[in-house]
Amino acid sequence: MAKQEPVLLSDYERQRQENIAQRDKLLRQLALDASSAGLGPGQKPKSARAAPKKKPAVKRIKDEVVPRRTSSRIAGIEADSEVAKRKAEDDYVAVQEAARVKRQRISGPLDLSEIQIAGEGWDKNDKSLGDIFRRGADPGLRTFGDEEVKETTDKELRALREKMSGLELYDGFEPNRIKITPERIYSLGFHPVADKPLIFAGDKSGNLGLFDASQSSPSVKHEIVKTEDQDEEEADEADPDPNISTFNLHRRTISSFQFSPYNPSHLYTCSYDSSLRLLDLTKSSTDDIYAPADGSLDEPISGVEMDPLTPHLLYFSRLDGHVGRIDTRGPHTADFFQLSEKKIGGFSLNPTCPHFIATASLDRTMRIWDLRKIGGKKGAQLPALCGEHESRLSVSHAAFNSAGQVATASYDDTVKIHSFDGMSGWSAGRDLTEREMAPSAIIRHNNQTGRWVTILRAQWQLRPSDHVQRFCIGNMNRFVDIYTSKGEQLAQLGGGGITAVPAVAQFHPTNDWVAAGTASGKLCLWM
């Protein structure tokens, strides 16, 4: 076989082959460099334990409440029969009825021992509320303090500022230990007794809490020294929690309550469950005052006040814009006036002239009404509108003091004070001019509470001992602010252990005591 002669390459082909070889060599070198630097695909390092793949979260769909399935065969019911269909319908109706009953308001007389949900065992013969009564959005950033007090040139104002700023945080227990209600506080107030601080608070779930601040913790008066042999249980016994009693008066939020000016043992409460109730402290019982005749109606009540000059006459406001009036002695039926097309967040009677009523509404207005002059067709009667003032945003609350001044808080971040002089001499249905309705003082105040903090409300001291009108209001920086009727700030109350906004603030009617509640049900007290 003839030997094949080698193929001779042209200069061009030889140059091309050399270029290809040089390129392949360069690519191999680049791959090696990348692999050594950890950039290339390379072999994956073996891990000691392979991490499990995270499963995607399963989206939970809220199912409609349906009756629990049961076996028709075991029950002896033929499938697809009329009996089976009726059974399924009855089961569905039973489940819906159980859900409805769970949300239904409490009706009828109740003994406190039956509705107590927290605190020591209740024995009305041994430890009634009547016995207690007879026994007499920069947290921590101050905007008012000692420097402002020292710089005050007016002697009377400075003395008043020193007095109110001198109130100290209650030292019986730390605020984060005084959980007066299980849920978020919506309403709070002092019992009018002056020899001991008794604080009541209503929460989101219809619970009413009671705290007697005359008690104190042993750890405050006598420092507890823990030894190595002392365990946690012994320490807890030496430093017990405060004694707080809690009662489930309503099924929904207790929006407001008021003690009767004629009988301090009577406490009137109102709720979003559409009912008004009377709690008798001496009898340790509670009963209905008002509820819609139709139990299926949902007419939440936002406020309640008793006429200070007419016994048994009770006023209350609803979230649908109505204000009701009821005589507690007769049949529990009410007269209603629609004073706003939108929600009425709060109202107030003039303490000295209770025929004047101030309302605050979601429609951005504060209005003054005169109940002495009622006109209109039957079923649509209204008291005379004396005047109104419109704010830039909704008005949360309006509160009268005994001097005829109204304090409002609104979402335009202001607290306004309206002064109405000589109201006792006004003619029935007097028309007020725009100038007369204008505020006499405007205070810049952060009122942006958001979703989780109860709405801030300015609340006057009912009967100040020095006759200087003043009010308190919660501060989003975890303080309570105190102002005069002229808009002058007197104090900014705070202290250690306050871990939430003390949004619901109230004065004692006569003593210089201030209490405030938080969204976690905790109580702050200054005395």
Short mmCIF file of C-alpha atoms in Angstrom, two decimals:
data_model
loop_
_atom_site.label_atom_id
_atom_site.label_comp_id
_atom_site.label_asym_id
_atom_site.label_seq_id
_atom_site.Cartn_x
_atom_site.Cartn_y
_atom_site.Cartn_z
CA MET A 1 0.00 0.00 0.00
CA ALA A 2 1.39 3.34 -1.05
CA LYS A 3 2.37 5.71 1.77
CA GLN A 4 0.11 8.82 1.90
CA GLU A 5 2.01 12.01 1.50
CA PRO A 6 1.46 14.71 4.17
CA VAL A 7 -0.82 17.56 3.19
CA LEU A 8 1.01 20.78 2.95
CA LEU A 9 -0.75 23.74 4.67
CA SER A 10 -0.73 27.14 3.25
CA ASP A 11 0.65 30.02 5.27
CA TYR A 12 -2.88 31.29 5.92
CA GLU A 13 -4.18 27.90 7.17
CA ARG A 14 -1.16 27.38 9.40
CA GLN A 15 -1.66 30.82 10.98
CA ARG A 16 -5.36 30.07 11.54
CA GLN A 17 -4.60 26.79 13.36
CA GLU A 18 -2.08 28.52 15.59
CA ASN A 19 -4.65 31.20 16.49
CA ILE A 20 -7.23 28.52 17.41
CA ALA A 21 -4.76 26.68 19.64
CA GLN A 22 -3.69 29.89 21.35
CA ARG A 23 -7.33 30.85 21.97
CA ASP A 24 -8.18 27.43 23.49
CA LYS A 25 -5.14 27.64 25.76
CA LEU A 26 -6.21 31.10 26.94
CA LEU A 27 -9.78 29.93 27.64
CA ARG A 28 -8.57 26.96 29.66
CA GLN A 29 -6.32 29.21 31.71
CA LEU A 30 -9.21 31.64 32.39
CA ALA A 31 -11.44 28.76 33.51
CA LEU A 32 -8.79 27.53 35.95
CA ASP A 33 -8.31 31.02 37.39
CA ALA A 34 -12.05 31.52 37.84
CA SER A 35 -12.47 28.12 39.52
CA SER A 36 -9.66 28.80 42.00
CA ALA A 37 -11.25 32.16 42.84
CA GLY A 38 -14.66 30.53 43.50
CA LEU A 39 -16.28 32.24 40.51
CA GLY A 40 -16.66 29.37 38.15
CA PRO A 41 -19.27 26.65 38.13
CA GLY A 42 -16.79 24.21 39.72
CA GLN A 43 -17.74 21.43 42.08
CA LYS A 44 -20.13 22.45 44.85
CA PRO A 45 -18.73 21.99 48.37
CA LYS A 46 -20.45 19.25 50.33
CA SER A 47 -22.32 20.56 53.35
CA ALA A 48 -22.60 18.58 56.54
CA ARG A 49 -26.38 18.79 56.33
CA ALA A 50 -28.43 19.92 53.41
CA ALA A 51 -30.73 22.76 54.31
CA PRO A 52 -34.35 21.82 53.72
CA LYS A 53 -36.16 23.78 51.09
CA LYS A 54 -38.52 26.33 52.54
CA LYS A 55 -42.07 25.53 51.61
CA PRO A 56 -44.19 28.45 50.42
CA ALA A 57 -46.62 29.73 53.03
CA VAL A 58 -50.07 28.32 52.59
CA LYS A 59 -52.62 31.07 52.23
CA ARG A 60 -55.29 30.55 54.85
CA ILE A 61 -58.80 31.24 53.70
CA LYS A 62 -61.33 32.13 56.34
CA ASP A 63 -64.13 29.65 55.92
CA GLU A 64 -67.73 30.50 56.52
CA VAL A 65 -69.10 29.19 59.78
CA VAL A 66 -70.93 25.98 58.88
CA PRO A 67 -72.41 23.22 60.99
CA ARG A 68 -70.13 20.35 61.96
CA ARG A 69 -70.57 17.30 59.76
CA THR A 70 -72.09 14.23 61.35
CA SER A 71 -72.76 10.75 60.01
CA SER A 72 -76.29 10.34 58.71
CA ARG A 73 -75.77 6.58 58.37
CA ILE A 74 -74.94 6.19 62.07
CA ALA A 75 -77.88 8.41 62.99
CA GLY A 76 -80.14 6.19 60.88
CA ILE A 77 -81.01 8.93 58.41
CA GLU A 78 -81.36 8.01 54.78
CA ALA A 79 -79.05 9.97 52.48
CA ASP A 80 -80.63 12.77 50.40
CA SER A 81 -83.92 12.38 52.23
CA GLU A 82 -86.10 15.22 53.47
CA VAL A 83 -85.11 14.36 57.05
CA ALA A 84 -81.41 14.76 56.17
CA LYS A 85 -82.03 18.11 54.54
CA ARG A 86 -83.99 19.37 57.54
CA LYS A 87 -81.23 18.18 59.88
CA ALA A 88 -78.58 20.06 57.88
CA GLU A 89 -80.69 23.23 57.93
CA ASP A 90 -81.28 22.94 61.68
CA ASP A 91 -77.54 22.48 62.33
CA TYR A 92 -76.70 25.57 60.26
CA VAL A 93 -79.30 27.69 62.08
CA ALA A 94 -77.95 26.48 65.46
CA VAL A 95 -74.39 27.54 64.59
CA GLN A 96 -75.52 30.97 63.39
CA GLU A 97 -77.59 31.45 66.52
CA ALA A 98 -74.64 30.56 68.76
CA ALA A 99 -72.49 33.15 66.97
CA ARG A 100 -75.22 35.78 67.37
CA VAL A 101 -75.69 35.07 71.09
CA LYS A 102 -71.94 35.43 71.68
CA ARG A 103 -72.05 39.05 70.44
CA GLN A 104 -75.41 39.94 71.97
CA ARG A 105 -75.41 42.58 74.69
CA ILE A 106 -75.95 41.65 78.32
CA SER A 107 -79.53 42.21 79.49
CA GLY A 108 -81.33 42.16 82.79
CA PRO A 109 -80.15 42.46 86.39
CA LEU A 110 -76.81 40.86 87.25
CA ASP A 111 -74.90 40.24 90.45
CA LEU A 112 -71.22 41.18 90.34
CA SER A 113 -70.23 37.76 91.68
CA GLU A 114 -71.69 36.27 88.48
CA ILE A 115 -69.76 38.44 86.05
CA GLN A 116 -66.40 38.88 87.77
CA ILE A 117 -63.58 37.75 85.47
CA ALA A 118 -60.51 38.83 87.49
CA GLY A 119 -59.50 39.66 91.04
CA GLU A 120 -60.16 37.90 94.30
CA GLY A 121 -63.36 35.97 94.89
CA TRP A 122 -66.20 38.46 95.24
CA ASP A 123 -68.35 38.36 98.33
CA LYS A 124 -70.80 41.24 98.47
CA ASN A 125 -71.42 40.63 102.18
CA ASP A 126 -67.74 40.85 103.04
CA LYS A 127 -66.13 43.03 100.36
CA SER A 128 -68.63 45.07 98.40
CA LEU A 129 -67.86 48.12 96.31
CA GLY A 130 -69.91 50.07 98.80
CA ASP A 131 -67.51 49.07 101.57
CA ILE A 132 -64.55 50.29 99.53
CA PHE A 133 -66.35 53.56 98.90
CA ARG A 134 -67.16 54.06 102.52
CA ARG A 135 -63.62 53.23 103.62
CA GLY A 136 -62.96 56.16 102.35
CA ALA A 137 -44.57 60.38 68.70
CA ASP A 138 -41.30 60.79 70.50
CA PRO A 139 -41.47 58.66 73.55
CA GLY A 140 -39.86 60.42 76.49
CA LEU A 141 -39.23 63.71 74.67
CA ARG A 142 -40.47 66.55 76.87
CA THR A 143 -41.89 69.75 75.42
CA PHE A 144 -42.48 71.37 78.81
CA GLY A 145 -40.42 71.07 81.98
CA ASP A 146 -38.50 72.75 84.78
CA GLU A 147 -36.89 75.34 82.50
CA GLU A 148 -40.26 76.66 81.35
CA VAL A 149 -41.44 76.85 84.97
CA LYS A 150 -38.34 78.79 86.04
CA GLU A 151 -38.71 81.24 83.14
CA THR A 152 -42.31 82.12 84.13
CA THR A 153 -42.46 85.78 85.21
CA ASP A 154 -46.11 85.89 86.34
CA LYS A 155 -46.08 84.96 90.04
CA GLU A 156 -49.55 83.36 90.13
CA LEU A 157 -48.92 81.34 86.96
CA ARG A 158 -45.52 80.25 88.23
CA ALA A 159 -46.97 79.11 91.56
CA LEU A 160 -49.65 77.14 89.73
CA ARG A 161 -47.09 75.56 87.40
CA GLU A 162 -44.91 74.55 90.34
CA LYS A 163 -47.92 73.05 92.07
CA MET A 164 -49.10 70.97 89.11
CA SER A 165 -45.60 70.00 87.97
CA GLY A 166 -44.97 68.81 91.51
CA LEU A 167 -47.46 65.96 91.14
CA GLU A 168 -45.55 62.69 91.45
CA LEU A 169 -46.12 59.33 89.84
CA TYR A 170 -47.85 56.92 92.22
CA ASP A 171 -45.19 54.83 93.97
CA GLY A 172 -47.38 52.05 95.32
CA PHE A 173 -46.77 49.95 92.20
CA GLU A 174 -44.99 50.56 88.92
CA PRO A 175 -47.38 51.56 86.10
CA ASN A 176 -46.59 48.45 84.07
CA ARG A 177 -47.86 46.30 86.98
CA ILE A 178 -51.23 48.07 87.37
CA LYS A 179 -53.21 46.33 84.64
CA ILE A 180 -56.62 47.66 85.53
CA THR A 181 -58.40 46.12 82.50
CA PRO A 182 -57.61 43.13 80.27
CA GLU A 183 -57.91 45.11 77.04
CA ARG A 184 -57.36 48.63 75.68
CA ILE A 185 -58.78 51.39 77.87
CA TYR A 186 -61.46 53.61 76.31
CA SER A 187 -62.92 55.33 79.39
CA LEU A 188 -61.54 56.20 82.80
CA GLY A 189 -62.46 58.22 85.87
CA PHE A 190 -62.19 58.74 89.62
CA HIS A 191 -64.87 58.01 92.15
CA PRO A 192 -65.82 61.44 93.65
CA VAL A 193 -64.79 60.38 97.18
CA ALA A 194 -61.95 62.68 98.28
CA ASP A 195 -60.21 60.71 101.02
CA LYS A 196 -58.86 57.88 98.84
CA PRO A 197 -58.17 57.49 95.11
CA LEU A 198 -60.55 54.94 93.57
CA ILE A 199 -60.07 54.62 89.82
CA PHE A 200 -62.49 52.95 87.41
CA ALA A 201 -61.69 52.09 83.77
CA GLY A 202 -63.68 50.60 80.88
CA ASP A 203 -62.04 48.65 78.07
CA LYS A 204 -62.60 47.47 74.51
CA SER A 205 -64.29 44.20 75.49
CA GLY A 206 -66.86 45.67 77.91
CA ASN A 207 -64.87 45.06 81.10
CA LEU A 208 -64.92 47.53 84.00
CA GLY A 209 -61.82 47.55 86.22
CA LEU A 210 -61.49 49.00 89.73
CA PHE A 211 -58.23 49.90 91.45
CA ASP A 212 -57.93 51.21 95.00
CA ALA A 213 -54.72 53.30 95.05
CA SER A 214 -54.64 53.40 98.85
CA GLN A 215 -53.00 49.95 98.70
CA SER A 216 -49.25 49.75 98.22
CA SER A 217 -46.61 47.18 97.35
CA PRO A 218 -44.38 45.92 100.21
CA SER A 219 -41.38 46.18 97.89
CA VAL A 220 -41.82 49.92 97.68
CA LYS A 221 -41.98 50.59 101.40
CA HIS A 222 -39.45 47.89 102.32
CA GLU A 223 -36.77 46.91 99.85
CA ILE A 224 -36.69 43.17 99.28
CA VAL A 225 -33.20 41.63 99.41
CA LYS A 226 -33.07 38.32 97.57
CA THR A 227 -30.79 35.66 99.01
CA GLU A 228 -29.36 32.69 97.18
CA ASP A 229 -31.77 30.37 98.96
CA GLN A 230 -34.82 32.48 98.08
CA ASP A 231 -36.51 31.25 94.91
CA GLU A 232 -38.77 33.09 92.50
CA GLU A 233 -41.94 31.83 94.17
CA GLU A 234 -40.90 33.25 97.55
CA ALA A 235 -40.00 36.56 95.89
CA ASP A 236 -43.44 36.74 94.26
CA GLU A 237 -45.13 36.07 97.59
CA ALA A 238 -43.12 38.87 99.19
CA ASP A 239 -43.99 41.27 96.36
CA PRO A 240 -47.59 40.51 95.30
CA ASP A 241 -49.38 42.13 92.36
CA PRO A 242 -51.88 44.93 93.06
CA ASN A 243 -55.42 43.91 93.96
CA ILE A 244 -57.64 44.83 91.00
CA SER A 245 -61.26 43.78 90.47
CA THR A 246 -62.64 43.43 86.95
CA PHE A 247 -66.25 42.88 85.87
CA ASN A 248 -67.72 42.14 82.45
CA LEU A 249 -70.62 44.64 82.34
CA HIS A 250 -71.03 44.85 78.56
CA ARG A 251 -70.29 42.77 75.49
CA ARG A 252 -68.49 45.54 73.61
CA THR A 253 -66.48 48.71 74.31
CA ILE A 254 -67.41 50.74 77.39
CA SER A 255 -67.13 54.11 75.67
CA SER A 256 -68.00 56.30 78.66
CA PHE A 257 -69.33 56.31 82.20
CA GLN A 258 -70.37 58.85 84.83
CA PHE A 259 -71.11 58.83 88.54
CA SER A 260 -74.45 60.29 89.54
CA PRO A 261 -74.09 63.79 91.07
CA TYR A 262 -76.96 62.88 93.43
CA ASN A 263 -75.84 59.42 94.52
CA PRO A 264 -72.09 58.64 94.34
CA SER A 265 -72.80 54.91 94.63
CA HIS A 266 -74.56 54.94 91.23
CA LEU A 267 -72.38 54.57 88.14
CA TYR A 268 -73.94 54.88 84.68
CA THR A 269 -72.10 53.09 81.85
CA CYS A 270 -72.67 53.09 78.10
CA SER A 271 -71.30 50.81 75.42
CA TYR A 272 -70.98 50.07 71.74
CA ASP A 273 -73.34 47.15 72.41
CA SER A 274 -76.15 49.79 72.26
CA SER A 275 -76.99 49.67 75.97
CA LEU A 276 -76.93 51.85 79.08
CA ARG A 277 -76.51 50.20 82.47
CA LEU A 278 -76.62 51.30 86.10
CA LEU A 279 -74.04 49.83 88.48
CA ASP A 280 -75.12 50.13 92.12
CA LEU A 281 -71.96 50.02 94.26
CA THR A 282 -73.80 49.47 97.54
CA LYS A 283 -75.87 46.55 96.22
CA SER A 284 -73.03 45.13 94.09
CA SER A 285 -75.41 44.70 91.16
CA THR A 286 -76.01 46.13 87.71
CA ASP A 287 -79.14 46.43 85.59
CA ASP A 288 -80.39 47.79 82.26
CA ILE A 289 -81.32 51.45 81.89
CA TYR A 290 -81.79 51.54 78.13
CA ALA A 291 -81.41 49.31 75.07
CA PRO A 292 -83.17 49.30 71.69
CA ALA A 293 -86.52 47.49 71.75
CA ASP A 294 -85.35 45.46 68.78
CA GLY A 295 -82.45 43.38 70.05
CA SER A 296 -81.04 42.99 66.53
CA LEU A 297 -80.42 46.75 66.12
CA ASP A 298 -76.81 47.90 66.31
CA GLU A 299 -76.78 51.47 67.67
CA PRO A 300 -73.42 52.03 69.44
CA ILE A 301 -73.46 54.63 72.23
CA SER A 302 -70.45 56.96 72.46
CA GLY A 303 -71.15 59.06 75.57
CA VAL A 304 -73.37 59.47 78.63
CA GLU A 305 -74.00 62.36 81.06
CA MET A 306 -76.53 63.01 83.80
CA ASP A 307 -78.27 66.36 84.09
CA PRO A 308 -76.56 67.98 87.13
CA LEU A 309 -79.72 69.93 88.06
CA THR A 310 -82.51 67.48 87.23
CA PRO A 311 -82.38 64.10 89.01
CA HIS A 312 -82.96 60.98 86.91
CA LEU A 313 -82.57 62.78 83.54
CA LEU A 314 -79.90 61.05 81.48
CA TYR A 315 -78.44 62.09 78.11
CA PHE A 316 -76.41 59.91 75.74
CA SER A 317 -74.98 60.14 72.23
CA ARG A 318 -74.83 57.55 69.46
CA LEU A 319 -72.32 57.02 66.69
CA ASP A 320 -75.04 57.61 64.07
CA GLY A 321 -75.34 61.29 65.04
CA HIS A 322 -78.28 61.07 67.48
CA VAL A 323 -78.47 62.35 71.05
CA GLY A 324 -80.99 60.66 73.34
CA ARG A 325 -82.71 61.74 76.54
CA ILE A 326 -84.25 59.33 79.03
CA ASP A 327 -85.90 59.58 82.45
CA THR A 328 -84.52 56.72 84.51
CA ARG A 329 -87.61 56.58 86.76
CA GLY A 330 -90.21 55.77 84.11
CA PRO A 331 -90.40 53.27 81.25
CA HIS A 332 -87.03 52.94 79.59
CA THR A 333 -87.89 54.79 76.38
CA ALA A 334 -85.88 57.69 75.01
CA ASP A 335 -86.44 60.84 72.97
CA PHE A 336 -83.92 61.28 70.17
CA PHE A 337 -82.56 64.30 68.31
CA GLN A 338 -80.46 63.86 65.20
CA LEU A 339 -77.81 66.54 65.76
CA SER A 340 -75.40 65.40 63.05
CA GLU A 341 -75.45 63.43 59.81
CA LYS A 342 -72.19 61.78 60.84
CA LYS A 343 -70.68 60.21 63.95
CA ILE A 344 -70.86 62.16 67.22
CA GLY A 345 -67.63 61.29 69.02
CA GLY A 346 -68.48 63.15 72.20
CA PHE A 347 -70.88 65.62 73.77
CA SER A 348 -71.12 67.60 77.00
CA LEU A 349 -73.72 69.42 79.10
CA ASN A 350 -72.96 72.81 80.64
CA PRO A 351 -72.60 71.98 84.37
CA THR A 352 -74.34 75.18 85.48
CA CYS A 353 -76.80 75.53 82.58
CA PRO A 354 -77.45 71.93 81.45
CA HIS A 355 -79.98 72.99 78.81
CA PHE A 356 -76.92 73.92 76.69
CA ILE A 357 -75.22 70.99 75.01
CA ALA A 358 -71.99 70.92 72.98
CA THR A 359 -71.42 68.22 70.35
CA ALA A 360 -68.30 67.22 68.42
CA SER A 361 -68.69 65.39 65.16
CA LEU A 362 -66.92 63.65 62.32
CA ASP A 363 -68.34 66.38 60.05
CA ARG A 364 -65.57 68.69 61.48
CA THR A 365 -67.94 70.85 63.55
CA MET A 366 -68.43 71.77 67.18
CA ARG A 367 -71.99 72.89 67.78
CA ILE A 368 -73.85 74.53 70.68
CA TRP A 369 -77.54 73.59 71.12
CA ASP A 370 -80.27 74.99 73.37
CA LEU A 371 -82.67 72.36 74.69
CA ARG A 372 -85.11 75.01 75.96
CA LYS A 373 -86.31 75.66 72.42
CA ILE A 374 -87.26 72.54 70.50
CA GLY A 375 -88.95 72.82 67.13
CA GLY A 376 -89.75 70.84 64.01
CA LYS A 377 -92.25 68.19 63.00
CA LYS A 378 -93.13 65.33 65.29
CA GLY A 379 -90.53 62.61 64.99
CA ALA A 380 -87.98 65.05 63.57
CA GLN A 381 -87.75 67.65 66.31
CA LEU A 382 -84.49 69.41 67.06
CA PRO A 383 -83.26 71.79 69.77
CA ALA A 384 -82.29 75.27 68.64
CA LEU A 385 -78.83 75.51 67.09
CA CYS A 386 -77.06 78.49 68.68
CA GLY A 387 -73.94 78.31 66.56
CA GLU A 388 -71.19 76.11 65.13
CA HIS A 389 -67.46 76.26 64.53
CA GLU A 390 -65.83 74.26 61.76
CA SER A 391 -62.32 72.85 61.98
CA ARG A 392 -60.06 71.70 59.18
CA LEU A 393 -60.47 68.04 60.18
CA SER A 394 -62.86 66.03 62.36
CA VAL A 395 -63.46 67.07 65.97
CA SER A 396 -63.02 64.20 68.44
CA HIS A 397 -64.63 65.57 71.58
CA ALA A 398 -66.19 68.68 73.15
CA ALA A 399 -66.21 69.29 76.92
CA PHE A 400 -67.92 72.06 78.92
CA ASN A 401 -66.54 73.42 82.18
CA SER A 402 -68.46 75.25 84.90
CA ALA A 403 -67.34 78.65 83.56
CA GLY A 404 -69.08 78.12 80.21
CA GLN A 405 -65.93 77.25 78.24
CA VAL A 406 -65.69 74.38 75.76
CA ALA A 407 -62.45 72.52 75.02
CA THR A 408 -62.21 70.48 71.81
CA ALA A 409 -59.54 68.21 70.38
CA SER A 410 -59.42 67.59 66.64
CA TYR A 411 -57.33 65.80 64.05
CA ASP A 412 -55.93 69.08 62.72
CA ASP A 413 -53.49 68.80 65.68
CA THR A 414 -55.10 71.53 67.74
CA VAL A 415 -56.87 71.88 71.06
CA LYS A 416 -59.30 74.80 70.90
CA ILE A 417 -60.92 76.63 73.79
CA HIS A 418 -64.19 78.46 73.15
CA SER A 419 -65.35 80.94 75.78
CA PHE A 420 -69.07 81.75 76.12
CA ASP A 421 -69.64 84.41 78.76
CA GLY A 422 -72.94 84.92 80.56
CA MET A 423 -74.72 81.81 79.23
CA SER A 424 -77.13 81.86 82.18
CA GLY A 425 -78.55 85.13 80.84
CA TRP A 426 -78.97 84.02 77.23
CA SER A 427 -82.45 84.01 75.74
CA ALA A 428 -83.78 80.68 74.47
CA GLY A 429 -82.34 79.79 71.06
CA ARG A 430 -79.98 82.75 70.88
CA ASP A 431 -78.04 82.95 67.61
CA LEU A 432 -74.30 83.28 68.04
CA THR A 433 -72.19 85.15 65.52
CA GLU A 434 -69.14 83.68 63.84
CA ARG A 435 -66.97 85.87 66.04
CA GLU A 436 -68.67 84.60 69.22
CA MET A 437 -68.09 80.99 68.10
CA ALA A 438 -64.42 81.57 67.30
CA PRO A 439 -61.96 79.99 69.77
CA SER A 440 -60.41 82.23 72.40
CA ALA A 441 -57.25 80.08 72.50
CA ILE A 442 -55.67 77.55 70.13
CA ILE A 443 -53.03 75.10 71.35
CA ARG A 444 -50.82 73.15 68.98
CA HIS A 445 -51.02 69.51 70.06
CA ASN A 446 -50.23 66.21 68.35
CA ASN A 447 -53.55 64.34 68.16
CA GLN A 448 -52.53 61.72 65.57
CA THR A 449 -53.27 58.62 67.63
CA GLY A 450 -53.41 56.16 64.75
CA ARG A 451 -55.16 52.81 64.96
CA TRP A 452 -53.84 51.40 68.24
CA VAL A 453 -54.13 54.38 70.62
CA THR A 454 -57.45 55.62 72.01
CA ILE A 455 -58.51 59.07 70.74
CA LEU A 456 -57.13 61.94 72.84
CA ARG A 457 -59.75 64.03 74.66
CA ALA A 458 -59.43 67.22 76.69
CA GLN A 459 -61.14 66.69 80.07
CA TRP A 460 -61.75 69.50 82.58
CA GLN A 461 -61.44 69.23 86.34
CA LEU A 462 -65.04 69.43 87.50
CA ARG A 463 -64.64 71.54 90.66
CA PRO A 464 -61.03 72.74 91.14
CA SER A 465 -60.34 73.71 94.74
CA ASP A 466 -58.53 76.93 93.75
CA HIS A 467 -61.22 77.84 91.17
CA VAL A 468 -58.64 77.91 88.33
CA GLN A 469 -60.15 76.13 85.34
CA ARG A 470 -57.78 73.51 83.91
CA PHE A 471 -57.92 70.37 81.80
CA CYS A 472 -55.70 67.39 81.04
CA ILE A 473 -55.07 65.53 77.80
CA GLY A 474 -52.83 62.62 76.83
CA ASN A 475 -49.54 63.29 75.03
CA MET A 476 -48.23 61.00 72.28
CA ASN A 477 -44.73 61.24 73.79
CA ARG A 478 -46.01 59.23 76.80
CA PHE A 479 -46.93 62.15 79.03
CA VAL A 480 -50.10 63.87 80.21
CA ASP A 481 -50.37 67.63 79.52
CA ILE A 482 -52.23 70.06 81.77
CA TYR A 483 -53.45 73.46 80.51
CA THR A 484 -55.46 76.40 81.85
CA SER A 485 -58.58 77.77 80.17
CA LYS A 486 -56.32 80.46 78.62
CA GLY A 487 -54.21 77.84 76.85
CA GLU A 488 -51.24 78.18 79.23
CA GLN A 489 -49.48 74.90 79.92
CA LEU A 490 -49.11 74.09 83.61
CA ALA A 491 -47.36 70.73 83.59
CA GLN A 492 -46.26 67.72 81.60
CA LEU A 493 -46.64 64.66 83.81
CA GLY A 494 -44.45 61.62 83.23
CA GLY A 495 -42.18 59.22 85.04
CA GLY A 496 -40.35 55.92 84.86
CA GLY A 497 -42.13 52.71 83.95
CA ILE A 498 -44.57 54.31 81.48
CA THR A 499 -44.18 52.09 78.42
CA ALA A 500 -47.19 53.25 76.36
CA VAL A 501 -49.15 56.41 75.60
CA PRO A 502 -51.41 57.35 78.57
CA ALA A 503 -54.12 58.41 76.16
CA VAL A 504 -57.26 58.39 78.34
CA ALA A 505 -56.60 61.04 81.01
CA GLN A 506 -58.91 62.37 83.72
CA PHE A 507 -58.76 64.70 86.74
CA HIS A 508 -60.30 63.85 90.09
CA PRO A 509 -63.37 66.15 90.44
CA THR A 510 -61.86 68.15 93.34
CA ASN A 511 -58.40 66.85 94.30
CA ASP A 512 -55.28 67.46 92.26
CA TRP A 513 -55.02 63.84 91.17
CA VAL A 514 -54.61 62.77 87.55
CA ALA A 515 -55.09 59.26 86.18
CA ALA A 516 -54.50 57.99 82.65
CA GLY A 517 -54.94 54.64 80.90
CA THR A 518 -53.05 53.01 78.04
CA ALA A 519 -53.88 50.71 75.13
CA SER A 520 -52.51 47.75 77.09
CA GLY A 521 -54.94 48.29 79.98
CA LYS A 522 -52.26 49.78 82.29
CA LEU A 523 -52.90 52.64 84.70
CA CYS A 524 -50.73 55.72 85.41
CA LEU A 525 -51.54 57.87 88.45
CA TRP A 526 -50.11 61.18 89.66
CA MET A 527 -50.86 62.66 93.08
#
